[in-house]
Amino acid sequence: MTIDFERIKRELPIKEVLTKYGLLRDLKQRGSQLYGPCPLHGGDNPQAFNVSLEKNLWNCFTHCRGGSVVDLLMALEKVDVREAGKLGYEMLGVEMKAGASSPSGPRPLDFTLSLDYEHPYLKSRNIDLGTAKYFGVGHCDRGIMAGRIAIPIHDDRGKLVAYAGRAIDDEQPKYRFPRGFSKNKVVYNLNRVRASSAREIVVVEGFFDVMTLYRSGIESVGLMGSSLSKDQRDQLLSLEQRLTLCLDGDNAGRRGMAKALEMLRGGRPMKAVYLPEGLQPEDFGSNYLREILS
Ligand SMILES: [Zn+2]
């Protein structure tokens, strides 16, 4: 089932959550602000934690950053965005419609492909051996991905859910996905960046953009296309890092940027980087990428 996070943010007051967790008594109210020591990291700075009752947003100045009521539930319960959403629904008394739809993510694969990480095609795309191994990307010589570069795709818990097969010549389609696999349920590389210490995550379109950025020391995730789905949005908003949106410099990319910014607005501070016409992150050198994305 889909969780309407916007509704939770709108209808569930942070004050109510703090009350429920017995944390309100340590806070003081001044106008439409609550403030006090941070109940999350437990420091003793008496001004560290702030809540805007009007905006229904919270902030910890010393440690934990801040965000919406959903972010607060995630921090309090140390759960992912979906679990926090379920808790939010519980507090709002919203019925979870069980069985209304299949489990949201794709099912894990029960096999792995054995791949050649040193195929010339990878070198032609500037993917060195270390990067190929890190992403598990290589040439496949049998099965439905035979003759293609197979790119393993993991869900946000790190379970392998599909391989994308990139043609190495003019063969169509350019990318082949397994039957039944839905790209819009997954954000490529999210599982790895979630654990990273990077403060900023760049959101790009393609697999090779992600790999190129990684070689330049920049952590990124891929939408596997130019449009952000609702599931992908929720997954992006579950990241603690700052997000920078950098889709391709073509019409589809620009349209995608506009729509994604609209969908992510209010979730957290966002940066948008627009690339010159006809170019994608993969086309740039390390220094330039670091400069425009930092
Ligand atoms: Zn804190």
Tab-separated table of C-alpha atoms and ligand atoms in Angstrom:
chain	number	residue	atom	x	y	z
A	1	MET	CA	0.000	0.000	0.000
A	2	THR	CA	1.085	3.530	-0.594
A	3	ILE	CA	1.543	5.814	2.365
A	4	ASP	CA	0.492	9.412	1.892
A	5	PHE	CA	3.419	11.105	3.631
A	6	GLU	CA	2.124	14.585	2.816
A	7	ARG	CA	-1.039	13.814	4.709
A	8	ILE	CA	0.907	12.675	7.766
A	9	LYS	CA	3.029	15.838	7.659
A	10	ARG	CA	-0.130	17.919	7.371
A	11	GLU	CA	-2.331	16.193	9.906
A	12	LEU	CA	-0.051	14.807	12.603
A	13	PRO	CA	1.308	17.579	14.866
A	14	ILE	CA	4.880	17.147	16.107
A	15	LYS	CA	3.630	18.248	19.523
A	16	GLU	CA	1.322	15.258	19.662
A	17	VAL	CA	4.186	12.896	18.865
A	18	LEU	CA	6.382	14.488	21.555
A	19	THR	CA	3.537	14.169	24.051
A	20	LYS	CA	3.045	10.543	23.193
A	21	TYR	CA	6.728	9.809	23.747
A	22	GLY	CA	6.733	11.696	27.047
A	23	LEU	CA	9.165	14.272	25.699
A	24	LEU	CA	7.040	17.398	25.839
A	25	ARG	CA	7.612	18.057	29.542
A	26	ASP	CA	11.303	18.825	28.930
A	27	LEU	CA	10.475	21.520	26.396
A	28	LYS	CA	9.393	25.118	26.860
A	29	GLN	CA	7.027	27.087	24.675
A	30	ARG	CA	7.759	30.576	23.378
A	31	GLY	CA	5.174	31.903	20.952
A	32	SER	CA	4.679	29.201	18.344
A	33	GLN	CA	8.060	27.626	19.110
A	34	LEU	CA	8.978	24.766	21.408
A	35	TYR	CA	12.585	24.584	22.532
A	36	GLY	CA	14.770	22.688	24.948
A	37	PRO	CA	17.510	20.085	25.182
A	38	CYS	CA	17.420	17.630	22.284
A	39	PRO	CA	15.459	14.486	23.198
A	40	LEU	CA	17.085	12.623	20.303
A	41	HIS	CA	20.812	12.870	20.957
A	42	GLY	CA	20.448	13.757	24.632
A	43	GLY	CA	22.860	16.688	24.787
A	44	ASP	CA	22.432	19.290	27.534
A	45	ASN	CA	22.333	22.430	25.388
A	46	PRO	CA	19.030	23.966	26.597
A	47	GLN	CA	18.318	25.524	23.184
A	48	ALA	CA	19.447	22.707	20.895
A	49	PHE	CA	16.050	21.420	19.915
A	50	ASN	CA	13.397	23.567	18.269
A	51	VAL	CA	9.926	22.934	16.972
A	52	SER	CA	7.913	25.315	14.850
A	53	LEU	CA	4.313	24.534	15.759
A	54	GLU	CA	3.107	26.605	12.828
A	55	LYS	CA	5.172	24.876	10.170
A	56	ASN	CA	5.132	21.512	11.947
A	57	LEU	CA	8.906	21.216	11.504
A	58	TRP	CA	11.663	20.465	14.018
A	59	ASN	CA	15.347	21.135	14.176
A	60	CYS	CA	18.320	20.137	16.329
A	61	PHE	CA	21.050	22.729	15.960
A	62	THR	CA	23.873	20.673	17.380
A	63	HIS	CA	23.439	17.175	16.047
A	64	CYS	CA	20.405	15.640	14.518
A	65	ARG	CA	19.381	18.220	11.916
A	66	GLY	CA	15.626	18.173	11.600
A	67	GLY	CA	12.690	17.903	9.280
A	68	SER	CA	9.089	16.862	9.277
A	69	VAL	CA	7.054	14.805	11.709
A	70	VAL	CA	7.947	11.746	9.604
A	71	ASP	CA	11.665	12.481	10.048
A	72	LEU	CA	11.050	12.786	13.781
A	73	LEU	CA	9.364	9.379	13.923
A	74	MET	CA	12.262	7.897	11.940
A	75	ALA	CA	14.746	9.383	14.395
A	76	LEU	CA	12.788	8.406	17.506
A	77	GLU	CA	12.169	4.845	16.438
A	78	LYS	CA	15.311	4.390	14.302
A	79	VAL	CA	13.209	3.065	11.434
A	80	ASP	CA	13.032	3.720	7.706
A	81	VAL	CA	10.583	6.112	6.121
A	82	ARG	CA	8.008	3.427	5.426
A	83	GLU	CA	7.907	2.188	9.005
A	84	ALA	CA	7.696	5.783	10.192
A	85	GLY	CA	4.808	6.281	7.787
A	86	LYS	CA	2.992	3.293	9.251
A	87	LEU	CA	3.484	4.690	12.758
A	88	GLY	CA	2.201	8.041	11.568
A	89	TYR	CA	-0.884	6.360	10.170
A	90	GLU	CA	-1.413	4.531	13.452
A	91	MET	CA	-1.291	7.789	15.368
A	92	LEU	CA	-3.701	9.386	12.935
A	93	GLY	CA	-5.976	6.374	13.198
A	94	VAL	CA	-5.788	5.749	9.459
A	95	GLU	CA	-6.619	2.198	8.468
A	96	MET	CA	-3.882	0.364	6.612
A	97	LYS	CA	-5.544	-1.339	3.688
A	98	ALA	CA	-3.771	-4.674	3.856
A	99	GLY	CA	-3.649	-6.643	0.650
A	100	ALA	CA	-4.853	-3.703	-1.429
A	101	SER	CA	-1.658	-3.931	-3.385
A	102	SER	CA	1.348	-6.212	-3.582
A	103	PRO	CA	4.373	-5.460	-1.389
A	104	SER	CA	5.778	-2.183	-2.611
A	105	GLY	CA	9.231	-3.273	-3.716
A	106	PRO	CA	10.360	-5.879	-6.218
A	107	ARG	CA	11.164	-9.347	-4.924
A	108	PRO	CA	14.837	-10.298	-4.362
A	109	LEU	CA	16.500	-12.479	-7.018
A	110	ASP	CA	17.593	-15.957	-6.059
A	111	PHE	CA	20.633	-16.013	-8.340
A	112	THR	CA	23.625	-13.888	-9.255
A	113	LEU	CA	25.311	-13.630	-12.659
A	114	SER	CA	28.989	-14.209	-13.105
A	115	LEU	CA	30.390	-11.250	-15.000
A	116	ASP	CA	33.575	-10.034	-16.668
A	117	TYR	CA	34.618	-6.792	-14.958
A	118	GLU	CA	37.377	-6.089	-17.452
A	119	HIS	CA	35.379	-5.915	-20.650
A	120	PRO	CA	36.611	-3.230	-23.116
A	121	TYR	CA	33.169	-1.607	-23.198
A	122	LEU	CA	33.570	-0.596	-19.543
A	123	LYS	CA	36.951	0.967	-20.292
A	124	SER	CA	35.373	2.848	-23.190
A	125	ARG	CA	32.938	4.374	-20.668
A	126	ASN	CA	35.795	5.217	-18.286
A	127	ILE	CA	34.766	2.610	-15.736
A	128	ASP	CA	37.949	1.224	-14.182
A	129	LEU	CA	38.264	-2.184	-12.598
A	130	GLY	CA	37.788	-0.913	-9.040
A	131	THR	CA	34.592	0.909	-9.960
A	132	ALA	CA	33.283	-2.073	-11.935
A	133	LYS	CA	33.847	-4.336	-8.949
A	134	TYR	CA	32.337	-1.845	-6.505
A	135	PHE	CA	29.123	-1.678	-8.524
A	136	GLY	CA	29.345	-5.326	-9.576
A	137	VAL	CA	29.037	-4.313	-13.216
A	138	GLY	CA	30.391	-6.518	-15.976
A	139	HIS	CA	29.903	-8.243	-19.276
A	140	CYS	CA	27.575	-11.220	-19.295
A	141	ASP	CA	27.984	-14.104	-21.713
A	142	ARG	CA	24.894	-16.174	-21.123
A	143	GLY	CA	21.160	-15.977	-20.432
A	144	ILE	CA	18.867	-13.080	-21.233
A	145	MET	CA	21.663	-10.579	-20.632
A	146	ALA	CA	24.092	-12.429	-22.940
A	147	GLY	CA	26.289	-10.037	-24.882
A	148	ARG	CA	25.319	-7.109	-22.661
A	149	ILE	CA	26.805	-5.272	-19.716
A	150	ALA	CA	24.823	-6.428	-16.687
A	151	ILE	CA	24.239	-3.866	-13.940
A	152	PRO	CA	22.955	-5.269	-10.627
A	153	ILE	CA	20.150	-3.265	-9.034
A	154	HIS	CA	19.499	-3.483	-5.288
A	155	ASP	CA	16.536	-2.317	-3.271
A	156	ASP	CA	17.088	0.164	-0.460
A	157	ARG	CA	17.869	-2.647	1.944
A	158	GLY	CA	20.652	-3.899	-0.304
A	159	LYS	CA	18.825	-6.954	-1.679
A	160	LEU	CA	19.588	-7.734	-5.320
A	161	VAL	CA	16.290	-7.323	-7.190
A	162	ALA	CA	17.249	-7.140	-10.888
A	163	TYR	CA	19.933	-6.752	-13.498
A	164	ALA	CA	19.732	-4.113	-16.186
A	165	GLY	CA	21.387	-5.172	-19.438
A	166	ARG	CA	23.126	-2.392	-21.388
A	167	ALA	CA	23.764	-3.100	-25.088
A	168	ILE	CA	27.407	-2.699	-26.057
A	169	ASP	CA	26.656	-1.798	-29.657
A	170	ASP	CA	23.648	-0.386	-31.506
A	171	GLU	CA	21.398	-3.242	-30.467
A	172	GLN	CA	17.929	-2.201	-29.265
A	173	PRO	CA	16.684	-1.733	-26.663
A	174	LYS	CA	19.656	0.111	-25.239
A	175	TYR	CA	18.692	-1.158	-21.772
A	176	ARG	CA	16.942	-4.409	-21.128
A	177	PHE	CA	15.150	-5.009	-17.836
A	178	PRO	CA	13.697	-8.291	-16.583
A	179	ARG	CA	10.024	-8.840	-17.298
A	180	GLY	CA	7.860	-7.467	-14.504
A	181	PHE	CA	10.599	-5.276	-13.075
A	182	SER	CA	9.346	-1.778	-12.397
A	183	LYS	CA	12.069	0.870	-12.461
A	184	ASN	CA	9.952	3.361	-10.570
A	185	LYS	CA	9.960	1.254	-7.382
A	186	VAL	CA	13.720	1.488	-6.934
A	187	VAL	CA	16.362	4.213	-6.726
A	188	TYR	CA	19.647	2.926	-8.116
A	189	ASN	CA	22.539	2.947	-5.591
A	190	LEU	CA	20.371	4.175	-2.698
A	191	ASN	CA	21.398	1.227	-0.545
A	192	ARG	CA	25.078	2.227	-0.798
A	193	VAL	CA	24.711	5.974	-0.270
A	194	ARG	CA	22.475	5.480	2.755
A	195	ALA	CA	25.440	4.058	4.623
A	196	SER	CA	27.931	6.613	3.292
A	197	SER	CA	29.306	9.498	5.306
A	198	ALA	CA	28.814	11.949	2.406
A	199	ARG	CA	26.781	14.995	3.373
A	200	GLU	CA	25.369	15.485	-0.063
A	201	ILE	CA	23.824	13.042	-2.493
A	202	VAL	CA	23.430	13.937	-6.151
A	203	VAL	CA	20.343	12.634	-7.922
A	204	VAL	CA	21.042	11.770	-11.575
A	205	GLU	CA	19.359	9.760	-14.320
A	206	GLY	CA	21.641	6.962	-15.411
A	207	PHE	CA	23.725	4.074	-14.098
A	208	PHE	CA	26.848	5.360	-15.818
A	209	ASP	CA	26.336	8.831	-14.370
A	210	VAL	CA	26.338	7.277	-10.899
A	211	MET	CA	29.486	5.290	-11.647
A	212	THR	CA	31.282	8.283	-13.184
A	213	LEU	CA	30.436	10.462	-10.191
A	214	TYR	CA	31.641	7.744	-7.839
A	215	ARG	CA	35.017	7.777	-9.618
A	216	SER	CA	35.119	11.524	-8.981
A	217	GLY	CA	34.461	11.030	-5.296
A	218	ILE	CA	30.830	12.162	-5.495
A	219	GLU	CA	28.031	10.001	-4.084
A	220	SER	CA	24.921	9.802	-6.200
A	221	VAL	CA	21.780	7.828	-6.927
A	222	GLY	CA	20.062	7.166	-10.260
A	223	LEU	CA	16.397	7.423	-11.170
A	224	MET	CA	16.964	5.125	-14.192
A	225	GLY	CA	15.204	7.734	-16.298
A	226	SER	CA	14.241	11.381	-16.227
A	227	SER	CA	11.095	11.192	-14.144
A	228	LEU	CA	10.822	10.809	-10.396
A	229	SER	CA	8.075	8.452	-9.227
A	230	LYS	CA	6.254	8.803	-5.919
A	231	ASP	CA	7.951	5.706	-4.547
A	232	GLN	CA	11.319	7.097	-5.550
A	233	ARG	CA	10.486	10.420	-3.930
A	234	ASP	CA	9.665	8.723	-0.636
A	235	GLN	CA	12.899	6.772	-0.794
A	236	LEU	CA	14.921	9.921	-1.510
A	237	LEU	CA	13.264	11.729	1.375
A	238	SER	CA	14.250	8.863	3.658
A	239	LEU	CA	17.934	9.780	3.152
A	240	GLU	CA	19.501	11.937	5.823
A	241	GLN	CA	21.837	13.721	3.426
A	242	ARG	CA	21.225	16.879	1.462
A	243	LEU	CA	20.013	16.278	-2.065
A	244	THR	CA	21.231	17.891	-5.270
A	245	LEU	CA	19.221	17.285	-8.389
A	246	CYS	CA	21.237	17.043	-11.618
A	247	LEU	CA	19.377	15.407	-14.487
A	248	ASP	CA	20.464	15.419	-18.151
A	249	GLY	CA	20.721	18.632	-20.118
A	250	ASP	CA	17.981	17.754	-22.588
A	251	ASN	CA	14.253	18.410	-22.799
A	252	ALA	CA	13.282	15.267	-20.913
A	253	GLY	CA	15.832	16.047	-18.213
A	254	ARG	CA	14.642	19.634	-17.818
A	255	ARG	CA	11.014	18.570	-17.595
A	256	GLY	CA	12.055	15.883	-15.109
A	257	MET	CA	13.926	18.457	-12.993
A	258	ALA	CA	10.927	20.777	-12.814
A	259	LYS	CA	8.567	17.993	-11.824
A	260	ALA	CA	10.959	16.431	-9.314
A	261	LEU	CA	11.601	19.788	-7.624
A	262	GLU	CA	7.871	20.277	-7.311
A	263	MET	CA	7.434	16.794	-5.813
A	264	LEU	CA	10.317	17.184	-3.376
A	265	ARG	CA	9.452	20.705	-2.318
A	266	GLY	CA	8.785	21.014	1.378
A	267	GLY	CA	10.562	17.749	2.035
A	268	ARG	CA	13.948	19.353	2.717
A	269	PRO	CA	16.384	21.893	1.273
A	270	MET	CA	17.208	20.983	-2.312
A	271	LYS	CA	19.781	22.185	-4.784
A	272	ALA	CA	19.339	21.999	-8.542
A	273	VAL	CA	22.234	21.960	-10.991
A	274	TYR	CA	21.366	22.485	-14.656
A	275	LEU	CA	23.748	21.003	-17.209
A	276	PRO	CA	24.432	22.568	-20.614
A	277	GLU	CA	22.253	21.465	-23.520
A	278	GLY	CA	22.842	17.927	-24.679
A	279	LEU	CA	25.159	16.898	-21.847
A	280	GLN	CA	24.809	14.517	-18.915
A	281	PRO	CA	26.914	14.157	-15.739
A	282	GLU	CA	28.865	11.307	-17.307
A	283	ASP	CA	30.271	13.715	-19.946
A	284	PHE	CA	32.207	15.847	-17.479
A	285	GLY	CA	35.645	15.481	-15.936
A	286	SER	CA	36.175	14.996	-12.208
A	287	ASN	CA	37.317	18.515	-11.434
A	288	TYR	CA	34.433	20.168	-13.213
A	289	LEU	CA	31.928	17.813	-11.583
A	290	ARG	CA	33.293	18.504	-8.127
A	291	GLU	CA	33.171	22.205	-8.831
A	292	ILE	CA	29.590	22.385	-10.063
A	293	LEU	CA	28.229	19.881	-7.586
A	294	SER	CA	29.883	21.050	-4.405
B	1	ZN	ZN	19.870	16.432	18.619
